[in-house]
Phi, psi and omega in degrees: 000133180265145171247153182213145175201166182228159169215163182217164175206163179230137177232143174240140180213147174276096179194178175270160175297323180300320179295317179296317180295321180301321178282310186288333182269358179246094186293343176294342179265000184290340175300337177292336189242316190279119187292344182262341187289130176244344180202140174226129179232126179285140179244166170301139182298132176288159177305130179087354181255148173283326179203152179227150186217154165254123184239133178249125175256155172250108182260160178233142172224099187063229181279353182272137174239137183211148179275146174227126179249135180221166178257141179227142180236140170267116183264325180219137174209094178221181187294347180257332184201156172229128178235125175233156174222133178244139181232133179223147176276144358270124169048039180252131182227135174239119179251128180244116177244110182251129177246139181238142175208149179283142173237172181301158173065032175074020180263138173253132176263129182241109179257123185240132172239125180250128176239125180244134172236136181203160174304141185311316182295335181262347193301311184303311179297311182298318182293317178298317179295315181297314181297314180298317181294316182288328175288328172296317175301314181300323182292339180261339191298310183301310181296322179296313179297316181291323178294323181278338182281339183274000000 
């Protein structure tokens, strides 16, 4: 049986939407932001994907640290939205739907919704790890975009 839940966050940065999409739609650059990622390797694009990647995270369970590699696809990357989906065995999926919009004074608003589905016995751990990692990414995103835009 699968369990599923979502969380969201918003980041604002002084940059263009094109600049934000360039960072968010290129998963090879996610190591700059995502606190768990230790390796990203581009793969041939899967059918229906703009780009595909093998991503290795370093996870912790108590004092133990272990690598986990999963596949991620960029499905949409345009000035209005970026959609990615990551798949890991067993039956774990993380869907990231990012919406971008211009605000006054050259600010871009980035609204992100993350939905995780996983087998019930793994769900609590996977959801906590995903939420902590993505909120860590969110805390770096604005400054990274503004630093690269200047």
